[in-house]
């Protein structure tokens, strides 16, 4: 793996999601301008005001970064980071993050602060390091990919937020209602590492984030640090048992649940055993349709993320 051409003078090409409001976007631009001016670093901001412009702006930023030997930077939540990473993967450009989401698992796993000014200092003073990328078919995921109940939870949450506002209690109520309604099981055939398994499950969750898995207590938490992904399938069960499972996760004891099937892999094929040709898949919280079969794998190309050598929060979870 050859690192991208990079220097402390490389310009920043920033894709900024303004969806959270013009005031927040203006503040972020101010932080970027002040920080870059202090070290005489060039930058350009691509401000995304409409969701359908995100992928176009990301491609434009990558194109310019390749010409200028610059750094492609995602400023936003998981969806923004995912879209910019999709464009940057394999481009030969360094990649940076100014996290502005709720959980920020990707940035926290790699030691990047959630505060914009502090994250900018990482961008200005650290170097690119190779970071594993997960793929499902041709779609990137940095944190997780899922189908079934978990994807439905995310989809319902966004619908509730659009109607009632982006508040934590709205997300909680939405998730509770989705669980109480229940979900039809999926019948899947999975093959990996020469092994095969037929499974009846309410959700299939593929993880590529060590911090998130450590937080809920999964034994496979360090798989992404070892060049692998982790698959977690949930056996069908009722609403009360599901709520109990969520409580286990909140306490960091999810791995003790007998209703979970989990294992690690580098590549895995998932085929439907009954009829489905297309399926809704959530990748880093963004819902989209994909054709079956699903091909989950570790990308041959890493992201060259500008990050510190040590991630304190991740190290703390291992102690």
PDB file of C-alpha atoms in Angstrom:
ATOM      1  CA  UNK A   1       0.000   0.000   0.000  1.00  0.00           C
ATOM      2  CA  UNK A   2       1.503   3.286  -1.111  1.00  0.00           C
ATOM      3  CA  UNK A   3       0.522   6.416   0.848  1.00  0.00           C
ATOM      4  CA  UNK A   4      -0.727   9.405  -1.153  1.00  0.00           C
ATOM      5  CA  UNK A   5       1.525  12.335  -1.958  1.00  0.00           C
ATOM      6  CA  UNK A   6       1.097  14.629   1.004  1.00  0.00           C
ATOM      7  CA  UNK A   7       2.774  17.523   2.759  1.00  0.00           C
ATOM      8  CA  UNK A   8       1.971  20.022   5.481  1.00  0.00           C
ATOM      9  CA  UNK A   9       1.140  22.471   2.669  1.00  0.00           C
ATOM     10  CA  UNK A  10      -1.446  20.249   0.939  1.00  0.00           C
ATOM     11  CA  UNK A  11      -4.675  22.266   0.480  1.00  0.00           C
ATOM     12  CA  UNK A  12      -7.932  21.130   2.103  1.00  0.00           C
ATOM     13  CA  UNK A  13     -10.948  20.511  -0.150  1.00  0.00           C
ATOM     14  CA  UNK A  14     -13.835  20.461   2.324  1.00  0.00           C
ATOM     15  CA  UNK A  15     -17.289  19.023   1.568  1.00  0.00           C
ATOM     16  CA  UNK A  16     -19.497  20.709   4.175  1.00  0.00           C
ATOM     17  CA  UNK A  17     -23.030  19.505   4.820  1.00  0.00           C
ATOM     18  CA  UNK A  18     -25.116  22.607   5.546  1.00  0.00           C
ATOM     19  CA  UNK A  19     -28.254  20.547   6.218  1.00  0.00           C
ATOM     20  CA  UNK A  20     -28.068  21.151   9.969  1.00  0.00           C
ATOM     21  CA  UNK A  21     -28.659  24.856   9.394  1.00  0.00           C
ATOM     22  CA  UNK A  22     -26.897  27.856   7.883  1.00  0.00           C
ATOM     23  CA  UNK A  23     -25.800  29.139  11.293  1.00  0.00           C
ATOM     24  CA  UNK A  24     -23.876  25.956  12.095  1.00  0.00           C
ATOM     25  CA  UNK A  25     -22.395  25.856   8.588  1.00  0.00           C
ATOM     26  CA  UNK A  26     -21.277  29.485   8.922  1.00  0.00           C
ATOM     27  CA  UNK A  27     -19.620  28.717  12.260  1.00  0.00           C
ATOM     28  CA  UNK A  28     -17.803  25.709  10.765  1.00  0.00           C
ATOM     29  CA  UNK A  29     -16.549  27.784   7.832  1.00  0.00           C
ATOM     30  CA  UNK A  30     -15.251  30.346  10.298  1.00  0.00           C
ATOM     31  CA  UNK A  31     -13.351  27.712  12.282  1.00  0.00           C
ATOM     32  CA  UNK A  32     -11.809  26.316   9.086  1.00  0.00           C
ATOM     33  CA  UNK A  33     -10.831  29.771   7.816  1.00  0.00           C
ATOM     34  CA  UNK A  34      -9.244  30.821  11.113  1.00  0.00           C
ATOM     35  CA  UNK A  35      -7.354  27.560  11.594  1.00  0.00           C
ATOM     36  CA  UNK A  36      -6.007  27.485   8.038  1.00  0.00           C
ATOM     37  CA  UNK A  37      -5.033  31.162   8.146  1.00  0.00           C
ATOM     38  CA  UNK A  38      -3.004  30.559  11.305  1.00  0.00           C
ATOM     39  CA  UNK A  39      -0.747  28.062   9.488  1.00  0.00           C
ATOM     40  CA  UNK A  40      -1.060  29.626   6.011  1.00  0.00           C
ATOM     41  CA  UNK A  41      -2.858  26.593   4.575  1.00  0.00           C
ATOM     42  CA  UNK A  42      -5.052  26.905   1.461  1.00  0.00           C
ATOM     43  CA  UNK A  43      -8.602  25.523   1.527  1.00  0.00           C
ATOM     44  CA  UNK A  44     -11.820  25.472  -0.450  1.00  0.00           C
ATOM     45  CA  UNK A  45     -15.303  24.675   0.892  1.00  0.00           C
ATOM     46  CA  UNK A  46     -17.985  22.899  -1.145  1.00  0.00           C
ATOM     47  CA  UNK A  47     -21.131  23.738   0.802  1.00  0.00           C
ATOM     48  CA  UNK A  48     -23.915  21.174   0.274  1.00  0.00           C
ATOM     49  CA  UNK A  49     -27.354  22.688   0.830  1.00  0.00           C
ATOM     50  CA  UNK A  50     -29.436  19.926  -0.808  1.00  0.00           C
ATOM     51  CA  UNK A  51     -28.947  16.181  -0.175  1.00  0.00           C
ATOM     52  CA  UNK A  52     -28.990  15.353  -3.892  1.00  0.00           C
ATOM     53  CA  UNK A  53     -25.881  17.510  -4.352  1.00  0.00           C
ATOM     54  CA  UNK A  54     -23.744  15.614  -1.837  1.00  0.00           C
ATOM     55  CA  UNK A  55     -22.275  12.975  -4.150  1.00  0.00           C
ATOM     56  CA  UNK A  56     -21.677  15.509  -6.931  1.00  0.00           C
ATOM     57  CA  UNK A  57     -19.804  17.846  -4.573  1.00  0.00           C
ATOM     58  CA  UNK A  58     -17.775  14.923  -3.221  1.00  0.00           C
ATOM     59  CA  UNK A  59     -16.681  13.944  -6.727  1.00  0.00           C
ATOM     60  CA  UNK A  60     -15.800  17.557  -7.553  1.00  0.00           C
ATOM     61  CA  UNK A  61     -13.697  17.813  -4.384  1.00  0.00           C
ATOM     62  CA  UNK A  62     -11.832  14.585  -5.218  1.00  0.00           C
ATOM     63  CA  UNK A  63     -11.199  15.728  -8.793  1.00  0.00           C
ATOM     64  CA  UNK A  64      -9.691  19.012  -7.604  1.00  0.00           C
ATOM     65  CA  UNK A  65      -7.723  17.301  -4.825  1.00  0.00           C
ATOM     66  CA  UNK A  66      -6.084  14.983  -7.354  1.00  0.00           C
ATOM     67  CA  UNK A  67      -4.967  17.988  -9.417  1.00  0.00           C
ATOM     68  CA  UNK A  68      -3.703  19.954  -6.414  1.00  0.00           C
ATOM     69  CA  UNK A  69      -2.410  16.928  -4.440  1.00  0.00           C
ATOM     70  CA  UNK A  70      -4.761  18.055  -1.706  1.00  0.00           C
ATOM     71  CA  UNK A  71      -6.759  16.478   1.109  1.00  0.00           C
ATOM     72  CA  UNK A  72     -10.437  15.579   0.633  1.00  0.00           C
ATOM     73  CA  UNK A  73     -12.312  16.455   3.837  1.00  0.00           C
ATOM     74  CA  UNK A  74     -15.814  15.452   4.949  1.00  0.00           C
ATOM     75  CA  UNK A  75     -17.476  17.888   7.363  1.00  0.00           C
ATOM     76  CA  UNK A  76     -20.762  16.446   8.623  1.00  0.00           C
ATOM     77  CA  UNK A  77     -22.410  13.353  10.071  1.00  0.00           C
ATOM     78  CA  UNK A  78     -22.094   9.695   9.115  1.00  0.00           C
ATOM     79  CA  UNK A  79     -23.946  10.117   5.803  1.00  0.00           C
ATOM     80  CA  UNK A  80     -21.653  12.930   4.662  1.00  0.00           C
ATOM     81  CA  UNK A  81     -18.517  11.073   5.741  1.00  0.00           C
ATOM     82  CA  UNK A  82     -19.703   7.933   3.940  1.00  0.00           C
ATOM     83  CA  UNK A  83     -20.453   9.789   0.681  1.00  0.00           C
ATOM     84  CA  UNK A  84     -17.099  11.576   0.614  1.00  0.00           C
ATOM     85  CA  UNK A  85     -15.258   8.360   1.531  1.00  0.00           C
ATOM     86  CA  UNK A  86     -17.025   6.602  -1.368  1.00  0.00           C
ATOM     87  CA  UNK A  87     -15.650   9.234  -3.750  1.00  0.00           C
ATOM     88  CA  UNK A  88     -12.174   9.331  -2.179  1.00  0.00           C
ATOM     89  CA  UNK A  89     -11.574   5.560  -2.002  1.00  0.00           C
ATOM     90  CA  UNK A  90      -8.967   4.539  -4.562  1.00  0.00           C
ATOM     91  CA  UNK A  91      -8.388   8.139  -5.709  1.00  0.00           C
ATOM     92  CA  UNK A  92      -4.874   8.398  -4.323  1.00  0.00           C
ATOM     93  CA  UNK A  93      -5.932  11.352  -2.153  1.00  0.00           C
ATOM     94  CA  UNK A  94      -5.576  11.742   1.588  1.00  0.00           C
ATOM     95  CA  UNK A  95      -8.894  11.848   3.463  1.00  0.00           C
ATOM     96  CA  UNK A  96      -9.878  13.949   6.464  1.00  0.00           C
ATOM     97  CA  UNK A  97     -12.886  14.277   8.754  1.00  0.00           C
ATOM     98  CA  UNK A  98     -14.479  17.150  10.670  1.00  0.00           C
ATOM     99  CA  UNK A  99     -17.189  15.145  12.503  1.00  0.00           C
ATOM    100  CA  UNK A 100     -20.523  16.842  13.160  1.00  0.00           C
ATOM    101  CA  UNK A 101     -22.835  13.899  13.797  1.00  0.00           C
ATOM    102  CA  UNK A 102     -24.442  12.503  16.944  1.00  0.00           C
ATOM    103  CA  UNK A 103     -22.349   9.416  17.694  1.00  0.00           C
ATOM    104  CA  UNK A 104     -19.279   9.980  15.469  1.00  0.00           C
ATOM    105  CA  UNK A 105     -18.118   6.371  15.833  1.00  0.00           C
ATOM    106  CA  UNK A 106     -15.807   6.536  12.812  1.00  0.00           C
ATOM    107  CA  UNK A 107     -13.888   9.584  13.997  1.00  0.00           C
ATOM    108  CA  UNK A 108     -13.809   8.535  17.654  1.00  0.00           C
ATOM    109  CA  UNK A 109     -12.453   5.089  16.762  1.00  0.00           C
ATOM    110  CA  UNK A 110      -9.557   6.793  15.013  1.00  0.00           C
ATOM    111  CA  UNK A 111      -8.789   9.385  17.673  1.00  0.00           C
ATOM    112  CA  UNK A 112     -10.342  12.399  15.924  1.00  0.00           C
ATOM    113  CA  UNK A 113     -12.080  14.789  18.368  1.00  0.00           C
ATOM    114  CA  UNK A 114     -15.763  15.675  17.941  1.00  0.00           C
ATOM    115  CA  UNK A 115     -15.022  19.375  18.459  1.00  0.00           C
ATOM    116  CA  UNK A 116     -14.534  21.014  15.035  1.00  0.00           C
ATOM    117  CA  UNK A 117     -11.602  23.224  16.041  1.00  0.00           C
ATOM    118  CA  UNK A 118      -9.769  20.288  17.673  1.00  0.00           C
ATOM    119  CA  UNK A 119     -10.472  18.010  14.696  1.00  0.00           C
ATOM    120  CA  UNK A 120      -9.088  20.695  12.371  1.00  0.00           C
ATOM    121  CA  UNK A 121      -5.823  20.674  14.319  1.00  0.00           C
ATOM    122  CA  UNK A 122      -5.548  16.941  13.597  1.00  0.00           C
ATOM    123  CA  UNK A 123      -6.037  17.689   9.892  1.00  0.00           C
ATOM    124  CA  UNK A 124      -3.394  20.396   9.927  1.00  0.00           C
ATOM    125  CA  UNK A 125      -0.697  18.567  11.884  1.00  0.00           C
ATOM    126  CA  UNK A 126      -1.081  14.778  11.491  1.00  0.00           C
ATOM    127  CA  UNK A 127      -0.297  12.444   8.571  1.00  0.00           C
ATOM    128  CA  UNK A 128      -2.380   9.950   6.530  1.00  0.00           C
ATOM    129  CA  UNK A 129      -2.640   6.416   7.897  1.00  0.00           C
ATOM    130  CA  UNK A 130      -4.314   3.414   6.251  1.00  0.00           C
ATOM    131  CA  UNK A 131      -7.831   2.668   7.565  1.00  0.00           C
ATOM    132  CA  UNK A 132      -9.949  -0.377   6.686  1.00  0.00           C
ATOM    133  CA  UNK A 133     -13.061   0.081   4.537  1.00  0.00           C
ATOM    134  CA  UNK A 134     -16.013  -2.312   4.373  1.00  0.00           C
ATOM    135  CA  UNK A 135     -17.917  -2.910   1.125  1.00  0.00           C
ATOM    136  CA  UNK A 136     -21.345  -4.340   0.392  1.00  0.00           C
ATOM    137  CA  UNK A 137     -21.624  -4.853  -3.347  1.00  0.00           C
ATOM    138  CA  UNK A 138     -20.080  -1.564  -4.536  1.00  0.00           C
ATOM    139  CA  UNK A 139     -21.175   0.545  -1.565  1.00  0.00           C
ATOM    140  CA  UNK A 140     -18.736   1.696   1.124  1.00  0.00           C
ATOM    141  CA  UNK A 141     -19.391   1.412   4.844  1.00  0.00           C
ATOM    142  CA  UNK A 142     -17.060   2.687   7.534  1.00  0.00           C
ATOM    143  CA  UNK A 143     -19.097   1.843  10.640  1.00  0.00           C
ATOM    144  CA  UNK A 144     -21.702  -0.795   9.760  1.00  0.00           C
ATOM    145  CA  UNK A 145     -24.069  -2.185   7.153  1.00  0.00           C
ATOM    146  CA  UNK A 146     -27.340  -3.933   7.932  1.00  0.00           C
ATOM    147  CA  UNK A 147     -30.592  -5.327   6.614  1.00  0.00           C
ATOM    148  CA  UNK A 148     -33.805  -6.304   8.334  1.00  0.00           C
ATOM    149  CA  UNK A 149     -34.923  -4.876  11.670  1.00  0.00           C
ATOM    150  CA  UNK A 150     -31.906  -2.623  12.289  1.00  0.00           C
ATOM    151  CA  UNK A 151     -32.256  -1.005   8.868  1.00  0.00           C
ATOM    152  CA  UNK A 152     -35.985  -0.589   9.529  1.00  0.00           C
ATOM    153  CA  UNK A 153     -35.194   1.130  12.850  1.00  0.00           C
ATOM    154  CA  UNK A 154     -33.024   3.660  11.028  1.00  0.00           C
ATOM    155  CA  UNK A 155     -35.569   4.239   8.282  1.00  0.00           C
ATOM    156  CA  UNK A 156     -38.434   4.776  10.747  1.00  0.00           C
ATOM    157  CA  UNK A 157     -36.264   7.079  12.860  1.00  0.00           C
ATOM    158  CA  UNK A 158     -35.624   9.391   9.908  1.00  0.00           C
ATOM    159  CA  UNK A 159     -39.329   9.469   9.060  1.00  0.00           C
ATOM    160  CA  UNK A 160     -40.194  10.377  12.671  1.00  0.00           C
ATOM    161  CA  UNK A 161     -37.527  13.073  12.777  1.00  0.00           C
ATOM    162  CA  UNK A 162     -38.839  14.611   9.559  1.00  0.00           C
ATOM    163  CA  UNK A 163     -42.293  14.824  11.138  1.00  0.00           C
ATOM    164  CA  UNK A 164     -41.528  15.666  14.769  1.00  0.00           C
ATOM    165  CA  UNK A 165     -38.018  17.167  14.738  1.00  0.00           C
ATOM    166  CA  UNK A 166     -34.477  15.947  15.372  1.00  0.00           C
ATOM    167  CA  UNK A 167     -34.660  15.254  19.109  1.00  0.00           C
ATOM    168  CA  UNK A 168     -33.330  12.290  21.099  1.00  0.00           C
ATOM    169  CA  UNK A 169     -36.791  11.512  22.515  1.00  0.00           C
ATOM    170  CA  UNK A 170     -38.164  11.327  18.955  1.00  0.00           C
ATOM    171  CA  UNK A 171     -35.485   8.783  18.014  1.00  0.00           C
ATOM    172  CA  UNK A 172     -36.175   6.779  21.194  1.00  0.00           C
ATOM    173  CA  UNK A 173     -39.942   6.682  20.650  1.00  0.00           C
ATOM    174  CA  UNK A 174     -39.506   5.749  17.007  1.00  0.00           C
ATOM    175  CA  UNK A 175     -37.210   2.838  17.881  1.00  0.00           C
ATOM    176  CA  UNK A 176     -39.533   1.594  20.600  1.00  0.00           C
ATOM    177  CA  UNK A 177     -42.532   1.650  18.250  1.00  0.00           C
ATOM    178  CA  UNK A 178     -40.623  -0.207  15.522  1.00  0.00           C
ATOM    179  CA  UNK A 179     -39.608  -2.953  17.977  1.00  0.00           C
ATOM    180  CA  UNK A 180     -43.142  -3.313  19.358  1.00  0.00           C
ATOM    181  CA  UNK A 181     -44.542  -3.664  15.852  1.00  0.00           C
ATOM    182  CA  UNK A 182     -42.148  -6.535  15.237  1.00  0.00           C
ATOM    183  CA  UNK A 183     -40.527  -7.629  11.988  1.00  0.00           C
ATOM    184  CA  UNK A 184     -40.930 -10.585   9.686  1.00  0.00           C
ATOM    185  CA  UNK A 185     -37.925 -12.917   9.731  1.00  0.00           C
ATOM    186  CA  UNK A 186     -35.499 -13.221   6.861  1.00  0.00           C
ATOM    187  CA  UNK A 187     -34.353 -16.558   5.443  1.00  0.00           C
ATOM    188  CA  UNK A 188     -30.746 -16.201   4.317  1.00  0.00           C
ATOM    189  CA  UNK A 189     -27.963 -18.416   3.022  1.00  0.00           C
ATOM    190  CA  UNK A 190     -24.525 -17.182   4.092  1.00  0.00           C
ATOM    191  CA  UNK A 191     -21.183 -18.485   2.821  1.00  0.00           C
ATOM    192  CA  UNK A 192     -17.731 -17.421   4.062  1.00  0.00           C
ATOM    193  CA  UNK A 193     -14.246 -18.923   4.485  1.00  0.00           C
ATOM    194  CA  UNK A 194     -15.436 -22.203   2.959  1.00  0.00           C
ATOM    195  CA  UNK A 195     -18.301 -22.387   5.462  1.00  0.00           C
ATOM    196  CA  UNK A 196     -22.034 -22.211   4.756  1.00  0.00           C
ATOM    197  CA  UNK A 197     -25.047 -21.581   6.926  1.00  0.00           C
ATOM    198  CA  UNK A 198     -28.781 -21.163   6.452  1.00  0.00           C
ATOM    199  CA  UNK A 199     -30.299 -18.819   8.975  1.00  0.00           C
ATOM    200  CA  UNK A 200     -33.659 -17.415   9.958  1.00  0.00           C
ATOM    201  CA  UNK A 201     -33.059 -13.952  11.375  1.00  0.00           C
ATOM    202  CA  UNK A 202     -34.729 -10.646  12.132  1.00  0.00           C
ATOM    203  CA  UNK A 203     -31.642  -8.654  11.217  1.00  0.00           C
ATOM    204  CA  UNK A 204     -28.154  -9.098   9.830  1.00  0.00           C
ATOM    205  CA  UNK A 205     -25.613  -6.532  11.030  1.00  0.00           C
ATOM    206  CA  UNK A 206     -22.077  -6.329   9.617  1.00  0.00           C
ATOM    207  CA  UNK A 207     -19.697  -4.227  11.703  1.00  0.00           C
ATOM    208  CA  UNK A 208     -16.511  -2.412  10.720  1.00  0.00           C
ATOM    209  CA  UNK A 209     -16.012  -0.316  13.849  1.00  0.00           C
ATOM    210  CA  UNK A 210     -14.102  -1.539  16.890  1.00  0.00           C
ATOM    211  CA  UNK A 211     -15.361   1.157  19.263  1.00  0.00           C
ATOM    212  CA  UNK A 212     -19.043   0.521  18.558  1.00  0.00           C
ATOM    213  CA  UNK A 213     -18.587  -3.233  19.100  1.00  0.00           C
ATOM    214  CA  UNK A 214     -16.604  -2.739  22.304  1.00  0.00           C
ATOM    215  CA  UNK A 215     -19.347  -0.454  23.639  1.00  0.00           C
ATOM    216  CA  UNK A 216     -22.013  -3.167  23.328  1.00  0.00           C
ATOM    217  CA  UNK A 217     -19.706  -5.973  24.465  1.00  0.00           C
ATOM    218  CA  UNK A 218     -19.100  -8.135  21.389  1.00  0.00           C
ATOM    219  CA  UNK A 219     -16.239 -10.640  21.468  1.00  0.00           C
ATOM    220  CA  UNK A 220     -15.412  -9.836  17.818  1.00  0.00           C
ATOM    221  CA  UNK A 221     -14.834  -6.142  18.591  1.00  0.00           C
ATOM    222  CA  UNK A 222     -11.236  -6.051  17.367  1.00  0.00           C
ATOM    223  CA  UNK A 223     -12.010  -7.649  13.983  1.00  0.00           C
ATOM    224  CA  UNK A 224     -11.532  -4.345  12.071  1.00  0.00           C
ATOM    225  CA  UNK A 225      -8.076  -3.977  13.607  1.00  0.00           C
ATOM    226  CA  UNK A 226      -7.215  -7.453  12.286  1.00  0.00           C
ATOM    227  CA  UNK A 227      -8.327  -6.959   8.676  1.00  0.00           C
ATOM    228  CA  UNK A 228     -11.776  -8.490   9.126  1.00  0.00           C
ATOM    229  CA  UNK A 229     -15.457  -7.611   9.447  1.00  0.00           C
ATOM    230  CA  UNK A 230     -17.873  -9.025  12.037  1.00  0.00           C
ATOM    231  CA  UNK A 231     -21.298 -10.460  11.219  1.00  0.00           C
ATOM    232  CA  UNK A 232     -24.023 -10.445  13.878  1.00  0.00           C
ATOM    233  CA  UNK A 233     -27.367 -12.136  13.195  1.00  0.00           C
ATOM    234  CA  UNK A 234     -30.307 -11.981  15.579  1.00  0.00           C
ATOM    235  CA  UNK A 235     -32.557 -15.013  15.973  1.00  0.00           C
ATOM    236  CA  UNK A 236     -36.295 -14.183  15.755  1.00  0.00           C
ATOM    237  CA  UNK A 237     -37.885 -13.250  19.080  1.00  0.00           C
ATOM    238  CA  UNK A 238     -40.698 -11.195  20.576  1.00  0.00           C
ATOM    239  CA  UNK A 239     -40.787  -7.531  21.540  1.00  0.00           C
ATOM    240  CA  UNK A 240     -40.037  -8.115  25.248  1.00  0.00           C
ATOM    241  CA  UNK A 241     -36.996 -10.227  24.442  1.00  0.00           C
ATOM    242  CA  UNK A 242     -35.862  -7.539  21.981  1.00  0.00           C
ATOM    243  CA  UNK A 243     -36.079  -4.852  24.658  1.00  0.00           C
ATOM    244  CA  UNK A 244     -34.062  -7.080  26.978  1.00  0.00           C
ATOM    245  CA  UNK A 245     -31.454  -7.448  24.242  1.00  0.00           C
ATOM    246  CA  UNK A 246     -31.238  -3.662  23.853  1.00  0.00           C
ATOM    247  CA  UNK A 247     -30.710  -3.349  27.600  1.00  0.00           C
ATOM    248  CA  UNK A 248     -27.835  -5.860  27.395  1.00  0.00           C
ATOM    249  CA  UNK A 249     -26.259  -3.761  24.654  1.00  0.00           C
ATOM    250  CA  UNK A 250     -26.577  -0.589  26.714  1.00  0.00           C
ATOM    251  CA  UNK A 251     -24.791  -2.366  29.588  1.00  0.00           C
ATOM    252  CA  UNK A 252     -22.021  -3.647  27.313  1.00  0.00           C
ATOM    253  CA  UNK A 253     -23.118  -7.286  27.598  1.00  0.00           C
ATOM    254  CA  UNK A 254     -24.633  -8.007  24.192  1.00  0.00           C
ATOM    255  CA  UNK A 255     -22.122 -10.750  23.467  1.00  0.00           C
ATOM    256  CA  UNK A 256     -23.580 -12.845  26.316  1.00  0.00           C
ATOM    257  CA  UNK A 257     -26.978 -13.162  24.607  1.00  0.00           C
ATOM    258  CA  UNK A 258     -27.807 -16.684  23.399  1.00  0.00           C
ATOM    259  CA  UNK A 259     -30.046 -15.266  20.668  1.00  0.00           C
ATOM    260  CA  UNK A 260     -27.058 -13.890  18.729  1.00  0.00           C
ATOM    261  CA  UNK A 261     -24.978 -15.624  16.081  1.00  0.00           C
ATOM    262  CA  UNK A 262     -21.671 -13.863  15.410  1.00  0.00           C
ATOM    263  CA  UNK A 263     -18.431 -14.552  13.552  1.00  0.00           C
ATOM    264  CA  UNK A 264     -15.653 -12.744  11.677  1.00  0.00           C
ATOM    265  CA  UNK A 265     -14.812 -12.872   7.968  1.00  0.00           C
ATOM    266  CA  UNK A 266     -12.976 -11.118   5.140  1.00  0.00           C
ATOM    267  CA  UNK A 267     -15.608 -11.772   2.492  1.00  0.00           C
ATOM    268  CA  UNK A 268     -19.118 -13.225   2.681  1.00  0.00           C
ATOM    269  CA  UNK A 269     -21.957 -13.870   0.228  1.00  0.00           C
ATOM    270  CA  UNK A 270     -25.553 -13.512   1.449  1.00  0.00           C
ATOM    271  CA  UNK A 271     -28.323 -14.958  -0.700  1.00  0.00           C
ATOM    272  CA  UNK A 272     -32.076 -15.018  -0.099  1.00  0.00           C
ATOM    273  CA  UNK A 273     -33.650 -18.431   0.426  1.00  0.00           C
ATOM    274  CA  UNK A 274     -37.063 -17.049  -0.438  1.00  0.00           C
ATOM    275  CA  UNK A 275     -37.869 -14.827  -3.360  1.00  0.00           C
ATOM    276  CA  UNK A 276     -36.252 -11.461  -2.639  1.00  0.00           C
ATOM    277  CA  UNK A 277     -34.216  -9.968  -5.483  1.00  0.00           C
ATOM    278  CA  UNK A 278     -33.636  -6.508  -4.034  1.00  0.00           C
ATOM    279  CA  UNK A 279     -33.312  -5.412  -0.433  1.00  0.00           C
ATOM    280  CA  UNK A 280     -33.039  -2.207   1.579  1.00  0.00           C
ATOM    281  CA  UNK A 281     -29.595  -1.983   3.151  1.00  0.00           C
ATOM    282  CA  UNK A 282     -28.408   0.635   5.629  1.00  0.00           C
ATOM    283  CA  UNK A 283     -24.780   1.703   5.216  1.00  0.00           C
ATOM    284  CA  UNK A 284     -23.581   4.037   7.975  1.00  0.00           C
ATOM    285  CA  UNK A 285     -27.205   4.984   8.604  1.00  0.00           C
ATOM    286  CA  UNK A 286     -28.112   5.741   4.964  1.00  0.00           C
ATOM    287  CA  UNK A 287     -30.830   3.537   3.425  1.00  0.00           C
ATOM    288  CA  UNK A 288     -30.641   2.331  -0.179  1.00  0.00           C
ATOM    289  CA  UNK A 289     -31.748  -0.545  -2.404  1.00  0.00           C
ATOM    290  CA  UNK A 290     -29.203  -3.207  -3.379  1.00  0.00           C
ATOM    291  CA  UNK A 291     -29.516  -6.271  -5.597  1.00  0.00           C
ATOM    292  CA  UNK A 292     -29.175  -9.729  -4.123  1.00  0.00           C
ATOM    293  CA  UNK A 293     -26.891 -11.535  -3.559  1.00  0.00           C
ATOM    294  CA  UNK A 294     -25.064  -9.235  -1.176  1.00  0.00           C
ATOM    295  CA  UNK A 295     -21.273  -9.375  -1.308  1.00  0.00           C
ATOM    296  CA  UNK A 296     -19.792  -8.163   1.989  1.00  0.00           C
ATOM    297  CA  UNK A 297     -16.009  -7.786   1.969  1.00  0.00           C
ATOM    298  CA  UNK A 298     -13.006  -5.848   3.170  1.00  0.00           C
ATOM    299  CA  UNK A 299     -11.939  -3.400   0.468  1.00  0.00           C
ATOM    300  CA  UNK A 300      -8.561  -4.094  -1.120  1.00  0.00           C
ATOM    301  CA  UNK A 301      -7.957  -0.323  -1.010  1.00  0.00           C
ATOM    302  CA  UNK A 302      -7.744   1.465   2.358  1.00  0.00           C
ATOM    303  CA  UNK A 303      -8.743   5.027   3.090  1.00  0.00           C
ATOM    304  CA  UNK A 304      -5.704   7.168   3.834  1.00  0.00           C
ATOM    305  CA  UNK A 305      -7.167   8.953   6.834  1.00  0.00           C
ATOM    306  CA  UNK A 306      -5.365  11.853   8.501  1.00  0.00           C
ATOM    307  CA  UNK A 307      -5.458  10.794  12.119  1.00  0.00           C
ATOM    308  CA  UNK A 308      -3.333  10.579  15.285  1.00  0.00           C
ATOM    309  CA  UNK A 309      -1.207   7.519  15.887  1.00  0.00           C
ATOM    310  CA  UNK A 310      -3.204   6.671  19.041  1.00  0.00           C
ATOM    311  CA  UNK A 311      -6.998   6.683  19.608  1.00  0.00           C
ATOM    312  CA  UNK A 312      -7.425   7.224  23.375  1.00  0.00           C
ATOM    313  CA  UNK A 313     -11.135   6.364  23.569  1.00  0.00           C
ATOM    314  CA  UNK A 314     -10.668   3.041  21.774  1.00  0.00           C
ATOM    315  CA  UNK A 315      -7.655   2.155  23.912  1.00  0.00           C
ATOM    316  CA  UNK A 316      -9.679   2.903  27.060  1.00  0.00           C
ATOM    317  CA  UNK A 317     -12.374   0.378  26.078  1.00  0.00           C
ATOM    318  CA  UNK A 318      -9.756  -2.373  25.887  1.00  0.00           C
ATOM    319  CA  UNK A 319      -8.529  -1.905  29.459  1.00  0.00           C
TER     320      UNK A 319
END
